[in-house]
Amino acid sequence: MSDAEEAVKTLTELGLTQYEARCFVALTRLSTGTAKEISQVADVPRSRVYDTIERLEKKGLVDVQQTEPREYKAVSVETACRRIREDYDSRINAAENALGQLEEPASRDDEGMWAISQKEHVSERVVTFLEDAEETVHYLLSATEVADQSILDGLQAAVDRGVSVYVELPTDDDYEAFSERVSGANVVVAEDLQSTNEVYAEWPGQLLMVDQQAVVASGVTESDLPDVVNEMAIWTYGRDHGLAVWMRELLDGRFAGRDEDRALDD
């Protein structure tokens, strides 16, 4: 893909039409240009150049010289990018304001089972649930590499709000590293997390339960790329959902058992 084609593609992704992007890119390659010249360089029908340039002028991306024939000139790249950014931001703000005026339904539509296929979206879901935590967080981490900084910050913020945070990690080294980055959580070493089973080349990654009703369970797979982890997950929300019920029983049992073991050691 040429630089011009890449520029056209990027501009259309930012909200310009195909013709607008082509005409603007053509003008950035010309000092000034007539409709005929723009048509030839941009590969846009000459009959469409006039209305396209008019729209670009209204967007503040093109200047028009009243000659015969008319001459057109693109504003500087810096000015164009600033004006496109301002327009893009205004659209986002308008959308945010409009969506904020909508009434939320009385019941949560996200109740049920949902799948996530990209690692960054897994982290976003974990962080979202951590931000909503009011009472308890149960967090099991088998593949420690999936706990990025946003998750660690979310755990710390939950602790700082007074939420009871329980964490299980596979090794003593993980315990030391985690304790330095998140303080105030109830952290234990669970050696069984070191020997999780492979199923179809996938291993357990992280398991989160918040307030005994919001659950995220992920698995990781090997990647052909260095230092890259592929992570997929399922999540659910709802105290009465089957997965939440089972996770509540299993996790409560694990932590209760560990409390008993600590009491016997004491």
CSV table of C-alpha atoms in Angstrom, one decimal:
chain,number,residue,atom,x,y,z
A,1,MET,CA,0.0,0.0,0.0
A,2,SER,CA,1.4,3.4,-1.0
A,3,ASP,CA,1.8,6.3,1.4
A,4,ALA,CA,-1.1,8.1,-0.4
A,5,GLU,CA,-3.4,5.1,-0.1
A,6,GLU,CA,-2.5,4.7,3.6
A,7,ALA,CA,-3.3,8.3,4.2
A,8,VAL,CA,-6.7,7.9,2.4
A,9,LYS,CA,-7.5,4.8,4.5
A,10,THR,CA,-6.6,6.6,7.7
A,11,LEU,CA,-8.6,9.7,6.9
A,12,THR,CA,-11.7,7.6,6.1
A,13,GLU,CA,-11.4,5.9,9.4
A,14,LEU,CA,-11.4,9.3,11.0
A,15,GLY,CA,-14.7,10.3,9.4
A,16,LEU,CA,-13.9,11.7,6.0
A,17,THR,CA,-15.7,10.2,3.0
A,18,GLN,CA,-13.7,8.3,0.4
A,19,TYR,CA,-13.9,11.2,-2.1
A,20,GLU,CA,-13.0,13.8,0.6
A,21,ALA,CA,-10.0,11.8,1.7
A,22,ARG,CA,-8.8,11.3,-1.9
A,23,CYS,CA,-9.2,15.0,-2.8
A,24,PHE,CA,-7.5,16.2,0.4
A,25,VAL,CA,-4.6,13.8,-0.1
A,26,ALA,CA,-4.3,14.9,-3.8
A,27,LEU,CA,-4.1,18.6,-2.7
A,28,THR,CA,-1.4,17.9,-0.1
A,29,ARG,CA,0.7,16.5,-3.0
A,30,LEU,CA,0.0,19.7,-5.1
A,31,SER,CA,0.9,23.3,-4.2
A,32,THR,CA,-2.4,24.3,-5.6
A,33,GLY,CA,-4.8,22.6,-8.0
A,34,THR,CA,-7.8,23.0,-10.2
A,35,ALA,CA,-10.8,20.7,-10.2
A,36,LYS,CA,-9.3,19.0,-13.3
A,37,GLU,CA,-5.9,18.5,-11.7
A,38,ILE,CA,-7.5,17.2,-8.5
A,39,SER,CA,-9.7,14.8,-10.4
A,40,GLN,CA,-6.6,13.4,-12.2
A,41,VAL,CA,-4.5,13.0,-9.1
A,42,ALA,CA,-7.2,11.8,-6.8
A,43,ASP,CA,-8.9,9.5,-9.3
A,44,VAL,CA,-12.2,11.1,-8.5
A,45,PRO,CA,-14.8,12.0,-11.2
A,46,ARG,CA,-14.5,15.7,-12.0
A,47,SER,CA,-18.2,16.2,-11.5
A,48,ARG,CA,-17.8,15.1,-7.9
A,49,VAL,CA,-14.7,17.2,-7.2
A,50,TYR,CA,-16.7,20.4,-6.8
A,51,ASP,CA,-19.1,19.3,-4.1
A,52,THR,CA,-16.4,17.3,-2.3
A,53,ILE,CA,-14.1,20.4,-2.2
A,54,GLU,CA,-17.0,22.4,-0.9
A,55,ARG,CA,-17.4,20.0,2.0
A,56,LEU,CA,-13.7,20.1,2.7
A,57,GLU,CA,-13.8,23.9,2.7
A,58,LYS,CA,-16.6,23.8,5.3
A,59,LYS,CA,-14.5,21.5,7.4
A,60,GLY,CA,-11.6,24.0,7.3
A,61,LEU,CA,-9.4,21.6,5.4
A,62,VAL,CA,-9.2,23.5,2.0
A,63,ASP,CA,-8.8,27.1,1.0
A,64,VAL,CA,-10.4,28.4,-2.3
A,65,GLN,CA,-8.9,31.0,-4.5
A,66,GLN,CA,-11.5,32.9,-6.6
A,67,THR,CA,-9.8,32.7,-9.9
A,68,GLU,CA,-10.9,31.4,-13.3
A,69,PRO,CA,-10.6,28.5,-13.2
A,70,ARG,CA,-10.7,28.3,-9.4
A,71,GLU,CA,-7.6,27.1,-7.6
A,72,TYR,CA,-7.7,25.0,-4.4
A,73,LYS,CA,-5.1,24.5,-1.7
A,74,ALA,CA,-5.0,22.2,1.3
A,75,VAL,CA,-4.3,23.7,4.7
A,76,SER,CA,-1.1,22.5,6.4
A,77,VAL,CA,-1.0,18.9,7.7
A,78,GLU,CA,-0.7,20.2,11.2
A,79,THR,CA,-3.8,22.4,10.9
A,80,ALA,CA,-5.7,19.6,9.2
A,81,CYS,CA,-4.9,17.1,11.9
A,82,ARG,CA,-5.8,19.6,14.6
A,83,ARG,CA,-9.2,20.3,13.0
A,84,ILE,CA,-9.9,16.7,12.3
A,85,ARG,CA,-9.1,15.9,15.9
A,86,GLU,CA,-11.3,18.6,17.2
A,87,ASP,CA,-14.2,17.4,15.0
A,88,TYR,CA,-13.6,13.8,16.1
A,89,ASP,CA,-13.5,14.8,19.8
A,90,SER,CA,-16.7,16.8,19.4
A,91,ARG,CA,-18.5,13.8,17.9
A,92,ILE,CA,-17.4,11.6,20.8
A,93,ASN,CA,-18.5,14.2,23.3
A,94,ALA,CA,-21.9,14.5,21.5
A,95,ALA,CA,-22.3,10.7,21.5
A,96,GLU,CA,-21.3,10.5,25.2
A,97,ASN,CA,-23.8,13.2,26.1
A,98,ALA,CA,-26.6,11.6,24.1
A,99,LEU,CA,-26.0,8.2,25.5
A,100,GLY,CA,-25.8,9.6,29.0
A,101,GLN,CA,-29.4,10.9,28.6
A,102,LEU,CA,-30.8,7.4,27.9
A,103,GLU,CA,-32.5,5.7,30.7
A,104,GLU,CA,-30.9,2.5,31.9
A,105,PRO,CA,-33.2,-0.6,32.1
A,106,ALA,CA,-34.4,-1.7,35.4
A,107,SER,CA,-32.6,-5.1,35.1
A,108,ARG,CA,-29.1,-5.7,33.8
A,109,ASP,CA,-29.0,-6.9,30.2
A,110,ASP,CA,-25.5,-8.3,30.7
A,111,GLU,CA,-26.8,-11.2,32.9
A,112,GLY,CA,-25.9,-14.5,31.2
A,113,MET,CA,-22.7,-15.9,29.9
A,114,TRP,CA,-20.4,-13.8,27.7
A,115,ALA,CA,-17.2,-14.6,25.9
A,116,ILE,CA,-14.1,-12.4,25.4
A,117,SER,CA,-11.5,-13.3,22.7
A,118,GLN,CA,-8.9,-10.6,23.1
A,119,LYS,CA,-6.5,-10.2,26.0
A,120,GLU,CA,-6.9,-6.4,26.4
A,121,HIS,CA,-10.7,-6.9,26.6
A,122,VAL,CA,-10.2,-9.5,29.3
A,123,SER,CA,-8.2,-7.0,31.4
A,124,GLU,CA,-10.9,-4.3,30.8
A,125,ARG,CA,-13.6,-6.6,32.0
A,126,VAL,CA,-11.6,-7.6,35.1
A,127,VAL,CA,-10.9,-3.9,35.9
A,128,THR,CA,-14.5,-3.0,35.4
A,129,PHE,CA,-15.7,-5.5,37.9
A,130,LEU,CA,-12.9,-4.4,40.3
A,131,GLU,CA,-14.1,-0.8,40.1
A,132,ASP,CA,-17.6,-2.0,41.0
A,133,ALA,CA,-16.5,-4.1,44.0
A,134,GLU,CA,-18.1,-3.1,47.2
A,135,GLU,CA,-17.5,-6.0,49.7
A,136,THR,CA,-15.3,-8.8,48.5
A,137,VAL,CA,-12.8,-9.7,45.7
A,138,HIS,CA,-11.6,-13.3,45.2
A,139,TYR,CA,-8.8,-13.5,42.7
A,140,LEU,CA,-6.9,-16.6,41.7
A,141,LEU,CA,-3.9,-16.1,39.4
A,142,SER,CA,-2.3,-19.1,37.7
A,143,ALA,CA,-0.6,-17.3,34.8
A,144,THR,CA,0.9,-14.3,36.5
A,145,GLU,CA,1.8,-12.6,33.2
A,146,VAL,CA,-1.9,-11.8,32.5
A,147,ALA,CA,-2.1,-9.5,35.5
A,148,ASP,CA,-1.1,-6.3,33.8
A,149,GLN,CA,-0.7,-2.9,35.6
A,150,SER,CA,-4.4,-1.9,35.2
A,151,ILE,CA,-5.5,-5.0,37.1
A,152,LEU,CA,-2.9,-4.4,39.8
A,153,ASP,CA,-4.1,-0.8,40.1
A,154,GLY,CA,-7.7,-2.0,40.3
A,155,LEU,CA,-6.9,-4.4,43.1
A,156,GLN,CA,-5.1,-1.7,45.0
A,157,ALA,CA,-7.9,0.7,44.5
A,158,ALA,CA,-10.4,-1.9,45.9
A,159,VAL,CA,-8.2,-2.4,48.9
A,160,ASP,CA,-8.0,1.3,49.5
A,161,ARG,CA,-11.8,1.5,49.4
A,162,GLY,CA,-12.1,-1.0,52.2
A,163,VAL,CA,-13.0,-4.0,50.0
A,164,SER,CA,-11.8,-7.4,51.4
A,165,VAL,CA,-9.4,-8.6,48.7
A,166,TYR,CA,-8.3,-12.3,48.7
A,167,VAL,CA,-5.6,-13.4,46.3
A,168,GLU,CA,-4.1,-16.8,45.6
A,169,LEU,CA,-0.7,-17.1,43.7
A,170,PRO,CA,1.2,-20.1,42.6
A,171,THR,CA,4.7,-19.5,44.1
A,172,ASP,CA,6.6,-17.7,46.9
A,173,ASP,CA,8.4,-15.5,44.3
A,174,ASP,CA,5.0,-14.5,42.9
A,175,TYR,CA,3.9,-13.7,46.5
A,176,GLU,CA,6.9,-11.4,47.1
A,177,ALA,CA,6.5,-9.6,43.8
A,178,PHE,CA,2.7,-9.2,44.3
A,179,SER,CA,3.1,-7.9,47.8
A,180,GLU,CA,5.4,-5.2,46.6
A,181,ARG,CA,2.9,-4.0,44.0
A,182,VAL,CA,-0.4,-4.4,45.9
A,183,SER,CA,-0.5,-3.8,49.6
A,184,GLY,CA,-3.2,-4.6,52.1
A,185,ALA,CA,-4.7,-7.6,50.3
A,186,ASN,CA,-5.0,-11.0,51.9
A,187,VAL,CA,-2.5,-13.0,49.8
A,188,VAL,CA,-1.6,-16.7,50.0
A,189,VAL,CA,0.5,-19.1,48.0
A,190,ALA,CA,-1.6,-21.9,46.5
A,191,GLU,CA,0.8,-24.6,45.2
A,192,ASP,CA,-2.0,-26.3,43.3
A,193,LEU,CA,-2.0,-23.4,40.9
A,194,GLN,CA,1.5,-24.4,39.7
A,195,SER,CA,0.2,-27.7,38.3
A,196,THR,CA,-2.9,-26.7,36.4
A,197,ASN,CA,-3.9,-29.0,33.6
A,198,GLU,CA,-3.6,-28.4,29.9
A,199,VAL,CA,-6.8,-28.8,27.9
A,200,TYR,CA,-6.5,-28.4,24.1
A,201,ALA,CA,-3.2,-26.5,24.6
A,202,GLU,CA,-4.9,-24.0,26.9
A,203,TRP,CA,-4.1,-23.4,30.5
A,204,PRO,CA,-5.9,-21.5,33.3
A,205,GLY,CA,-5.0,-17.9,33.4
A,206,GLN,CA,-7.0,-15.9,36.0
A,207,LEU,CA,-10.2,-16.3,37.9
A,208,LEU,CA,-12.0,-13.4,39.5
A,209,MET,CA,-15.2,-13.2,41.6
A,210,VAL,CA,-16.4,-9.8,42.9
A,211,ASP,CA,-19.1,-9.5,45.6
A,212,GLN,CA,-20.0,-13.2,45.0
A,213,GLN,CA,-21.8,-12.5,41.8
A,214,ALA,CA,-19.5,-11.1,39.0
A,215,VAL,CA,-17.1,-13.7,37.6
A,216,VAL,CA,-14.3,-13.7,35.0
A,217,ALA,CA,-12.5,-16.9,34.1
A,218,SER,CA,-9.7,-16.9,31.6
A,219,GLY,CA,-7.5,-19.3,29.8
A,220,VAL,CA,-4.1,-18.7,28.1
A,221,THR,CA,-2.6,-20.3,25.0
A,222,GLU,CA,1.0,-20.2,23.6
A,223,SER,CA,1.7,-17.7,20.9
A,224,ASP,CA,4.2,-17.9,18.1
A,225,LEU,CA,5.3,-14.3,18.9
A,226,PRO,CA,7.9,-13.6,21.6
A,227,ASP,CA,6.5,-12.3,25.0
A,228,VAL,CA,2.9,-12.4,23.7
A,229,VAL,CA,0.2,-14.2,25.6
A,230,ASN,CA,-3.1,-15.1,24.0
A,231,GLU,CA,-5.9,-14.9,26.6
A,232,MET,CA,-9.6,-15.7,26.2
A,233,ALA,CA,-12.3,-15.6,28.9
A,234,ILE,CA,-15.9,-16.0,29.8
A,235,TRP,CA,-17.7,-13.7,32.2
A,236,THR,CA,-21.1,-13.5,33.9
A,237,TYR,CA,-22.9,-11.2,36.3
A,238,GLY,CA,-25.7,-12.3,38.6
A,239,ARG,CA,-25.9,-13.8,42.1
A,240,ASP,CA,-28.3,-16.5,40.9
A,241,HIS,CA,-26.5,-17.4,37.7
A,242,GLY,CA,-25.3,-21.0,37.7
A,243,LEU,CA,-21.6,-20.2,37.1
A,244,ALA,CA,-21.7,-17.6,39.9
A,245,VAL,CA,-23.3,-20.0,42.3
A,246,TRP,CA,-20.6,-22.7,41.6
A,247,MET,CA,-17.8,-20.2,41.8
A,248,ARG,CA,-19.1,-18.8,45.0
A,249,GLU,CA,-19.2,-22.3,46.6
A,250,LEU,CA,-15.8,-23.3,45.3
A,251,LEU,CA,-13.9,-20.1,46.2
A,252,ASP,CA,-15.5,-19.7,49.6
A,253,GLY,CA,-14.5,-23.3,50.3
A,254,ARG,CA,-10.9,-22.6,49.2
A,255,PHE,CA,-10.5,-19.6,51.4
A,256,ALA,CA,-12.3,-21.1,54.4
A,257,GLY,CA,-10.0,-24.1,54.1
A,258,ARG,CA,-6.9,-21.9,54.0
A,259,ASP,CA,-8.1,-19.9,57.1
A,260,GLU,CA,-8.5,-23.2,58.9
A,261,ASP,CA,-4.9,-24.3,57.9
A,262,ARG,CA,-3.5,-21.0,59.1
A,263,ALA,CA,-5.4,-21.4,62.5
A,264,LEU,CA,-3.9,-24.9,62.9
A,265,ASP,CA,-0.4,-23.6,62.1
A,266,ASP,CA,-0.8,-20.9,64.7
